C-alpha cells in the first residue's frame, strides 16, 4: 500500500498559513487525482485545492476552519485502500502518518518565537493569539516570558494588531465583563450593550483576520509616503470608445480601462526599476521580472492575483490575463501559482467613486499604485477651458528605498504614457 | 559579640535559620535570636521532624508484620512487638542530631546566635531579654520569623498530660489504648495514622465535611478509607460540646450524641496561631490583619515599616516549613538588592505524611468547579505500576487537573507512600510553566514508582498507555 500526504499549498511568498474552509471529501471516500479535495482561504486567495493523487482518503488531519501552516500535512491518500472501510481504521492510520506530519514544519507559527526565552505555556498562548514574543518583556525568573506576560500583552494590545488583540482578548477572557453582564451570545456572534451602546459582536473571518494582520505588518515595516498626480484620460477614453466593439469581437472579452493602466505602469517600472524591488536586510533586491498584482474586490473580501511577466506581454495579453484571473477569483478557481510572485501591486479603488486613496503596500513589495475615479472636469488647455475625463493616480512607496524624486518620475511616466497613448490596442 | 548588624533574624525555625545563613552568604553581618534553648524551631524540635520519625516507626512496625510475604522469615515476625521507649529514643536522637547540625551551620556561616526573647524596640533596634537581662542590638534590617504555636480553644483546658496539643504529645511514655483527635487536619491525621498503627483506638473528630479540608475530595476519601484500616474511626461534620479531664481519662461529649465518650488521651489539633505577641509590632506601628497575621507586601515580604520584613508562619500564606524557607530566602534577596520573580503559591507543594502519604499542588477539583474554570481530570492508579507492586506501595493514585485549552497543569493530588517525594516534579514543572505535553514527553526511568507521573500525564491527554 502506498500512501501520499496531502500538503497545505504555498499560496504566496509572504503567506505562511491559511484557513482550511471546507472538505469536499470525507474519510473513506474515493478521490481522483485533480478532483477538488478541499478549499482554503488566505489573506490573498480563496481557492479549491485539487487532490495530488488518486486513491482513498484514509485520514483527515485538519478540521474545517483550522488555520494550517503551509507545507503541513492535512490529509493522507492511500492508493490501495478500499473505499468505505477506513472510518473505523482511522486511528492506526493516524499513528502511522504522524511521523511525517510531525516532521513537516507544520506546527511552526508564522512568527519566529523560537529564539525567545519563554515558558512552554506562554508559547502556547502566544501561538494561538499570534503574539510576537520578541516584543514582550518577561517578568519570570531570568526575564523569562511567562503566561501572564502574554495575557497582559493581549489585554493592552502590545505586540499584536489591535484587531487581533481585541478578538484574542475576548477569546481568552473566560468571562469578559461585557459578555458576562450584557452580551447574549449566539454561536460565534453576540448581541448586547457595551458602555451604553447597542452592539453586535461578530468574529472576523479567517480572511479578514489575515488581511488585518498583513496590513498592520506592512504599516509597521515600511514608512509609507503617498504622492498624487492628476492625469488627463481623454485620449484613453477616446481610444477605448473607438476600438471596444472590435476588440471584444476579436478577443472575446471586454476592453476595460485596466489594460491601459497596466501597460502604463509597466513602462513606468521600466523607467524607475527601484519600485519593483524589495528590502533584503541591508540590500535592495531588484526584481528582473515585472509581475503585477492587481487587487480584485470580492463580496467576501479581497484578493490580489498576479499577472506574471507583465513586461513581456502585449496590450491584449495583459488584458486577457487580467480578465482570466478576475474570472477565476470570482469563481474561487485561483491556483496557488496565480497569487504567487507579485513584485508590484495596483489598487483600483476608483471603481466605487473614490477620488484619492492611500493604499497600503503589499509586503514585501515597496510600492503600490492607486487609481482614483475617472470624472469629467473643466480643465485649462492652451489657456482655454475644456471638458476632459480626469483621474487622480497615486503611488504609495516605502521611503526606506524610494525617494520623492523616484515617485515623481514614476507617476509622470504613467501620465505621459496615458496622455500620449500610441500603443496599438488591437 | 558586636551589637550592630546588617540583619537581625528573630526566630530560628526553618525560615529564620535558612534566611540567616543565606544573608550571611550574601555578605551581610547577621544575628539570629532564639528564645528557646534549641535551634530549628517547631519543625525540627516539636513538629515535622519528630512526627515523621514517629510515622516511620509505625511504618516499620507494619512492614515487620509482612516480612513473611517478602520471603523473609524472622522468628516472631508474625507478632512483632512495639518498643515504644525506643521509638521515642530514636526520635529524640534524630532531633538532637539535626538541631546540633543547625548550630554547626550557624558557626560555619558566621551567624551570631543570640539566646533570649527578641523584640523590636524601634526601627533598626532589637532588644533581647535573656532571663531578665536585656541587651539592645542595632541593625539595618529585621526579619521576623517567629513562627506559630499549636492553637488552643477557650473551652478546652490543655493539661499537657491527658489533653495535649502536638507540642506536649511527645511526652507520652506509652501507647494509649484510646485517643480522640480533635481536628482532622494535617497534624491530627498524621498522629492518628501513627498511633492507630501502634495499636491505639483512635477517633478523629472533624467539623468539616471531610478530613484534610484543604485537600481534594477524592484524596480525603482515599485517606479516610486508609485510616479506617489503621484503627481509626473518622467522624466528619462533627462538633464537640465539651472535653473534660476526669482522673486519668478524658470525657468527650459530641454534639448530637446522648452518651459521653471516654478516652485515655485527647489530642487537640485545630490549627496553629502565629507568634506575634510581645515582639514589639505595636511599638513600630505594624498592625495585624483581621485573622491575626502580619501583613506584608508579597513582592518584598516587607511590612508597612521599611526595613522590617516578616516570613513563615506569622504570615497568612501556607503554614508550611518549606514555604517559610522560600519566603525567607526571597526576603533576603530583596534586602540584598536582588531582583526576584514573586513566589507563585500555586506552585507551592503540600504534603501530609500519613499512611499513605498525600501530596498536592495547585487547585483542588472542587475549587475549579466553584470558580467555573474549565478543566479535565485524569486519575492513574499505582496498582497499574509494576514498581509500586514490587515495593508493596500500590495504594492510591495520581490525579491531574488540566486546562483543556493549553494543557496547563492546574492541580495535582497524589495519594501514595512516595507522594511527598513525587510532588517535587510537579513543583518544578509548574514553576517552569510546563504543559501536560512536556510532562508526558519527559522520559521517566522504568521500572520506578515515579513513572506513574508520565502515565497520568498521558491519561490527562486522553490516551493512558499502561491502563
XYZ file of N, CA and C in Angstrom, chain A residues 256-410:
465
model
N -11.599 46.973 -21.083
C -11.816 47.900 -19.968
C -10.661 48.899 -19.953
N -10.685 49.803 -18.961
C -9.590 50.770 -18.852
C -8.340 50.162 -18.219
N -8.529 49.051 -17.524
C -7.409 48.498 -16.750
C -6.169 48.167 -17.592
N -6.317 47.530 -18.784
C -5.096 47.213 -19.540
C -4.279 48.444 -19.870
N -4.936 49.586 -20.069
C -4.207 50.834 -20.341
C -3.319 51.182 -19.152
N -3.912 51.073 -17.957
C -3.134 51.383 -16.744
C -2.008 50.384 -16.548
N -2.314 49.103 -16.800
C -1.280 48.068 -16.631
C -0.087 48.375 -17.548
N -0.424 48.697 -18.789
C 0.630 48.989 -19.760
C 1.456 50.197 -19.314
N 0.780 51.240 -18.836
C 1.478 52.456 -18.408
C 2.359 52.179 -17.197
N 1.863 51.338 -16.288
C 2.636 51.011 -15.088
C 3.886 50.223 -15.468
N 3.747 49.288 -16.415
C 4.912 48.517 -16.863
C 5.981 49.473 -17.398
N 5.562 50.432 -18.215
C 6.525 51.400 -18.767
C 7.191 52.205 -17.655
N 6.387 52.586 -16.660
C 6.921 53.392 -15.551
C 7.898 52.582 -14.707
N 7.600 51.293 -14.503
C 8.523 50.439 -13.734
C 9.852 50.316 -14.476
N 9.757 50.166 -15.796
C 10.997 50.084 -16.580
C 11.823 51.359 -16.398
N 11.140 52.494 -16.301
C 11.840 53.776 -16.150
C 12.404 53.952 -14.737
N 11.722 53.401 -13.743
C 12.146 53.547 -12.333
C 12.180 52.151 -11.692
N 13.214 51.359 -11.943
C 13.204 49.945 -11.517
C 13.117 49.749 -9.995
N 13.508 50.764 -9.216
C 13.518 50.560 -7.753
C 12.110 50.310 -7.186
N 11.075 50.743 -7.908
C 9.714 50.494 -7.388
C 9.345 49.007 -7.505
N 10.137 48.261 -8.275
C 9.889 46.831 -8.462
C 10.945 46.027 -7.695
N 11.122 46.395 -6.414
C 12.176 45.750 -5.629
C 11.610 45.339 -4.269
N 12.465 44.783 -3.428
C 12.100 44.587 -2.030
C 13.351 44.812 -1.187
N 13.145 44.941 0.125
C 14.273 45.196 1.015
C 14.768 43.848 1.528
N 16.062 43.601 1.361
C 16.638 42.337 1.808
C 17.763 42.649 2.776
N 17.417 42.755 4.059
C 18.412 43.145 5.062
C 18.924 44.530 4.764
N 20.220 44.635 4.535
C 20.804 45.934 4.216
C 20.875 46.181 2.704
N 20.295 45.249 1.926
C 20.400 45.368 0.466
C 19.033 45.615 -0.161
N 19.049 46.055 -1.399
C 17.804 46.196 -2.165
C 17.781 45.073 -3.195
N 16.686 44.351 -3.235
C 16.568 43.215 -4.142
C 15.774 43.671 -5.362
N 16.495 43.978 -6.448
C 15.799 44.417 -7.670
C 15.227 43.193 -8.372
N 13.917 43.228 -8.714
C 13.284 42.080 -9.381
C 13.374 42.282 -10.884
N 13.914 41.261 -11.568
C 14.063 41.381 -13.013
C 12.748 41.140 -13.733
N 11.871 40.336 -13.116
C 10.543 40.134 -13.699
C 9.602 41.189 -13.148
N 8.678 41.602 -14.005
C 7.636 42.521 -13.528
C 6.342 41.724 -13.437
N 5.956 41.381 -12.224
C 4.726 40.614 -12.000
C 3.723 41.519 -11.290
N 2.723 41.970 -12.034
C 1.799 42.949 -11.466
C 0.654 42.270 -10.714
N 0.556 42.555 -9.412
C -0.580 42.099 -8.630
C -1.688 43.115 -8.794
N -2.885 42.608 -9.075
C -3.976 43.536 -9.337
C -5.140 43.212 -8.410
N -5.380 44.064 -7.418
C -6.386 43.759 -6.401
C -7.776 43.639 -7.021
N -8.464 42.562 -6.655
C -9.824 42.352 -7.139
C -10.744 42.281 -5.927
N -11.728 43.159 -5.890
C -12.668 43.152 -4.764
C -13.687 42.045 -4.970
N -13.961 41.303 -3.898
C -14.955 40.240 -3.959
C -15.997 40.510 -2.883
N -17.120 39.830 -2.994
C -18.152 40.012 -1.966
C -17.634 39.615 -0.592
N -16.721 38.642 -0.575
C -16.263 38.104 0.714
C -14.871 38.607 1.099
N -14.360 39.594 0.402
C -13.043 40.112 0.786
C -12.298 40.664 -0.405
N -11.025 40.380 -0.456
C -10.155 40.989 -1.446
C -9.062 39.987 -1.805
N -8.755 39.851 -3.112
C -7.619 39.018 -3.474
C -6.771 39.760 -4.501
N -5.528 39.333 -4.593
C -4.600 40.020 -5.487
C -3.953 38.989 -6.418
N -4.632 38.635 -7.510
C -3.991 37.744 -8.484
C -2.836 38.463 -9.175
N -1.909 37.675 -9.704
C -0.672 38.256 -10.240
C -0.551 37.972 -11.738
N -0.309 39.038 -12.516
C -0.055 38.879 -13.957
C 1.449 38.709 -14.121
N 1.827 37.458 -14.362
C 3.263 37.153 -14.456
C 3.854 37.756 -15.735
N 5.114 38.090 -15.660
C 5.862 38.598 -16.811
C 5.107 39.686 -17.564
N 4.583 40.633 -16.847
C 3.782 41.696 -17.460
C 4.545 42.455 -18.531
N 5.857 42.617 -18.337
C 6.626 43.422 -19.296
C 6.789 42.711 -20.631
N 6.571 41.386 -20.638
C 6.746 40.643 -21.883
C 5.433 40.441 -22.621
N 4.361 40.938 -22.072
C 3.054 40.725 -22.699
C 2.655 41.928 -23.552
N 1.851 41.643 -24.566
C 1.294 42.721 -25.386
C 0.135 43.362 -24.627
N -0.392 44.413 -25.192
C -1.546 45.067 -24.567
C -2.703 44.068 -24.416
N -2.974 43.330 -25.499
C -4.069 42.342 -25.450
C -3.744 41.254 -24.448
N -2.474 40.845 -24.426
C -2.046 39.788 -23.492
C -2.281 40.205 -22.050
N -1.964 41.443 -21.730
C -2.191 41.945 -20.365
C -3.672 41.912 -20.035
N -4.481 42.395 -20.981
C -5.930 42.449 -20.767
C -6.518 41.062 -20.595
N -6.048 40.112 -21.440
C -6.605 38.760 -21.374
C -6.262 38.086 -20.034
N -5.021 38.242 -19.599
C -4.609 37.592 -18.360
C -5.372 38.181 -17.160
N -5.540 39.493 -17.166
C -6.289 40.120 -16.075
C -7.728 39.609 -16.056
N -8.302 39.524 -17.231
C -9.676 39.043 -17.336
C -9.799 37.597 -16.830
N -8.849 36.752 -17.233
C -8.841 35.347 -16.782
C -8.756 35.250 -15.273
N -7.809 36.002 -14.706
C -7.557 35.905 -13.261
C -8.757 36.404 -12.453
N -9.360 37.505 -12.898
C -10.514 38.050 -12.173
C -11.667 37.051 -12.205
N -11.824 36.433 -13.369
C -12.878 35.421 -13.513
C -12.649 34.262 -12.554
N -11.398 33.788 -12.510
C -11.045 32.669 -11.632
C -11.245 33.055 -10.158
N -10.881 34.292 -9.840
C -11.015 34.738 -8.454
C -12.479 34.717 -8.019
N -13.339 35.222 -8.890
C -14.759 35.281 -8.529
C -15.354 33.883 -8.406
N -14.812 32.931 -9.144
C -15.328 31.556 -9.090
C -14.508 30.655 -8.166
N -13.666 31.246 -7.361
C -12.820 30.507 -6.404
C -11.977 29.446 -7.103
N -11.506 29.759 -8.284
C -10.731 28.774 -9.032
C -9.255 29.157 -9.110
N -8.862 30.182 -8.389
C -7.459 30.595 -8.451
C -6.556 29.480 -7.951
N -5.471 29.249 -8.646
C -4.488 28.264 -8.203
C -3.420 28.988 -7.395
N -2.716 28.254 -6.548
C -1.671 28.899 -5.747
C -0.726 29.743 -6.586
N -0.376 29.235 -7.763
C 0.554 29.983 -8.628
C 0.010 31.338 -9.053
N -1.321 31.434 -9.118
C -1.939 32.671 -9.600
C -1.761 33.848 -8.646
N -1.436 33.554 -7.411
C -1.280 34.662 -6.459
C 0.152 34.773 -5.965
N 1.017 33.971 -6.538
C 2.398 33.934 -6.062
C 3.290 34.844 -6.900
N 4.304 35.402 -6.271
C 5.375 36.050 -7.025
C 5.130 37.479 -7.472
N 4.147 38.160 -6.872
C 3.907 39.544 -7.247
C 5.104 40.418 -6.901
N 5.405 41.391 -7.783
C 6.535 42.289 -7.494
C 6.083 43.733 -7.321
N 4.858 44.033 -7.764
C 4.328 45.397 -7.668
C 2.803 45.269 -7.720
N 2.084 46.136 -6.994
C 0.629 45.975 -6.963
C -0.094 47.228 -7.409
N -1.330 46.981 -7.892
C -2.195 48.076 -8.333
C -3.528 47.950 -7.619
N -4.010 49.051 -7.095
C -5.303 49.038 -6.421
C -6.241 50.008 -7.146
N -7.400 49.487 -7.546
C -8.328 50.304 -8.320
C -9.557 50.652 -7.487
N -9.369 51.532 -6.516
C -10.496 51.907 -5.652
C -11.440 52.881 -6.352
N -10.995 53.434 -7.477
C -11.796 54.432 -8.183
C -13.115 53.886 -8.709
N -13.179 52.571 -8.884
C -14.400 51.954 -9.397
C -15.612 52.264 -8.527
N -15.390 52.627 -7.269
C -16.506 52.931 -6.368
C -16.665 54.439 -6.183
N -15.966 55.230 -6.995
C -16.148 56.676 -6.932
C -15.133 57.397 -6.070
N -14.256 56.669 -5.424
C -13.244 57.303 -4.580
C -12.265 58.071 -5.474
N -11.991 59.326 -5.105
C -11.163 60.162 -5.970
C -9.676 59.954 -5.668
N -9.339 59.969 -4.370
C -7.937 59.765 -3.987
C -7.872 58.750 -2.843
N -6.975 57.815 -2.945
C -6.766 56.844 -1.871
C -5.314 56.800 -1.468
N -5.054 56.148 -0.339
C -3.663 55.956 0.100
C -3.465 54.469 0.353
N -3.276 53.673 -0.704
C -3.193 52.229 -0.500
C -1.981 51.836 0.349
N -2.119 50.680 1.023
C -1.018 50.162 1.854
C -0.218 49.171 1.022
N 1.088 49.275 1.134
C 1.997 48.423 0.350
C 1.772 46.955 0.684
N 1.773 46.128 -0.352
C 1.637 44.689 -0.162
C 3.032 44.106 0.054
N 3.397 43.874 1.307
C 4.755 43.380 1.634
C 5.034 42.058 0.942
N 6.247 41.768 0.551
C 7.456 42.561 0.763
C 7.732 43.554 -0.362
N 6.706 43.898 -1.152
C 6.923 44.886 -2.212
C 7.195 46.257 -1.592
N 7.593 47.213 -2.406
C 7.978 48.513 -1.854
C 7.105 49.652 -2.371
N 6.139 49.320 -3.270
C 5.286 50.404 -3.763
C 3.967 49.834 -4.267
N 2.945 50.663 -4.258
C 1.644 50.255 -4.787
C 1.032 51.460 -5.502
N 0.452 51.188 -6.669
C -0.129 52.256 -7.493
C -1.637 52.247 -7.277
N -2.216 53.412 -7.070
C -3.659 53.501 -6.827
C -4.336 54.333 -7.901
N -5.510 53.860 -8.356
C -6.244 54.557 -9.418
C -7.554 55.100 -8.842
N -7.744 56.405 -8.955
C -8.965 57.029 -8.446
C -10.063 57.048 -9.505
N -11.194 57.604 -9.106
C -12.348 57.614 -10.019
C -12.088 58.520 -11.220
N -12.589 58.111 -12.384
C -12.492 58.945 -13.590
C -13.688 59.899 -13.577
N -13.433 61.179 -13.732
C -14.547 62.116 -13.751
C -14.315 63.204 -14.808
N -15.408 63.610 -15.414
C -15.313 64.716 -16.379
C -15.182 66.005 -15.599
N -14.192 66.840 -16.008
C -13.950 68.089 -15.288
C -13.565 69.194 -16.267
N -13.872 70.440 -15.898
C -13.358 71.529 -16.725
C -11.875 71.730 -16.430
N -11.060 71.687 -17.423
C -9.616 71.887 -17.223
C -9.119 72.940 -18.225
N -7.984 73.522 -17.885
C -7.429 74.555 -18.764
C -6.435 73.912 -19.715
N -6.697 74.041 -20.995
C -5.769 73.535 -22.012
C -5.485 74.665 -23.001
N -4.225 74.995 -23.172
C -3.829 76.104 -24.053
C -4.624 77.374 -23.741
N -4.719 77.676 -22.461
C -5.415 78.873 -21.972
C -6.901 78.880 -22.284
N -7.447 77.726 -22.625
C -8.895 77.638 -22.825
C -9.457 76.585 -21.886
N -10.719 76.740 -21.530
C -11.353 75.756 -20.647
C -11.954 74.653 -21.489
N -11.583 73.422 -21.139
C -12.099 72.273 -21.885
C -12.677 71.265 -20.905
N -13.555 70.404 -21.394
C -14.098 69.339 -20.554
C -13.328 68.069 -20.894
N -12.668 67.514 -19.890
C -11.840 66.332 -20.106
C -12.150 65.284 -19.042
N -11.868 64.019 -19.342
C -12.004 62.962 -18.321
C -10.693 62.891 -17.544
N -10.799 63.243 -16.289
C -9.592 63.336 -15.451
C -9.601 62.250 -14.362
N -8.408 62.047 -13.807
C -8.300 60.995 -12.770
C -7.071 61.279 -11.918
N -7.211 61.102 -10.611
C -6.038 61.219 -9.728
C -5.438 59.825 -9.535
N -4.154 59.699 -9.785
C -3.471 58.438 -9.521
C -2.405 58.687 -8.459
N -2.144 57.655 -7.656
C -1.190 57.832 -6.546
C -0.150 56.724 -6.557
N 0.935 56.997 -5.882
C 1.913 55.941 -5.605
C 2.239 55.997 -4.113
N 1.889 54.912 -3.389
C 2.348 54.784 -2.002
C 3.664 54.043 -2.059
N 4.697 54.614 -1.439
C 6.011 53.961 -1.557
C 6.746 53.887 -0.229
N 7.664 52.930 -0.198
C 8.459 52.660 1.004
C 9.646 53.620 0.998
N 9.608 54.585 1.883
C 10.619 55.646 1.850
C 11.997 55.155 2.294
N 12.081 53.888 2.719
C 13.405 53.358 3.045
C 14.248 53.265 1.776
N 13.580 52.939 0.643
C 14.361 52.718 -0.586
C 13.938 53.612 -1.739
N 12.765 54.243 -1.624
C 12.286 55.084 -2.725
C 12.141 56.515 -2.230
N 12.634 57.463 -3.018
C 12.525 58.871 -2.642
C 11.436 59.548 -3.467
N 11.123 60.771 -3.083
C 10.083 61.536 -3.772
C 10.399 61.737 -5.252
N 11.681 61.854 -5.589
C 12.039 62.070 -6.992
C 11.726 60.823 -7.818
N 12.001 59.644 -7.234
C 11.677 58.388 -7.921
C 10.173 58.302 -8.157
N 9.429 58.642 -7.106
C 7.976 58.574 -7.174
C 7.452 59.521 -8.248
N 8.029 60.734 -8.256
C 7.607 61.728 -9.239
C 7.875 61.256 -10.657
N 9.044 60.631 -10.841
C 9.408 60.137 -12.162
C 8.462 59.002 -12.575
N 8.142 58.166 -11.642
C 7.252 57.041 -11.927
C 5.877 57.560 -12.355
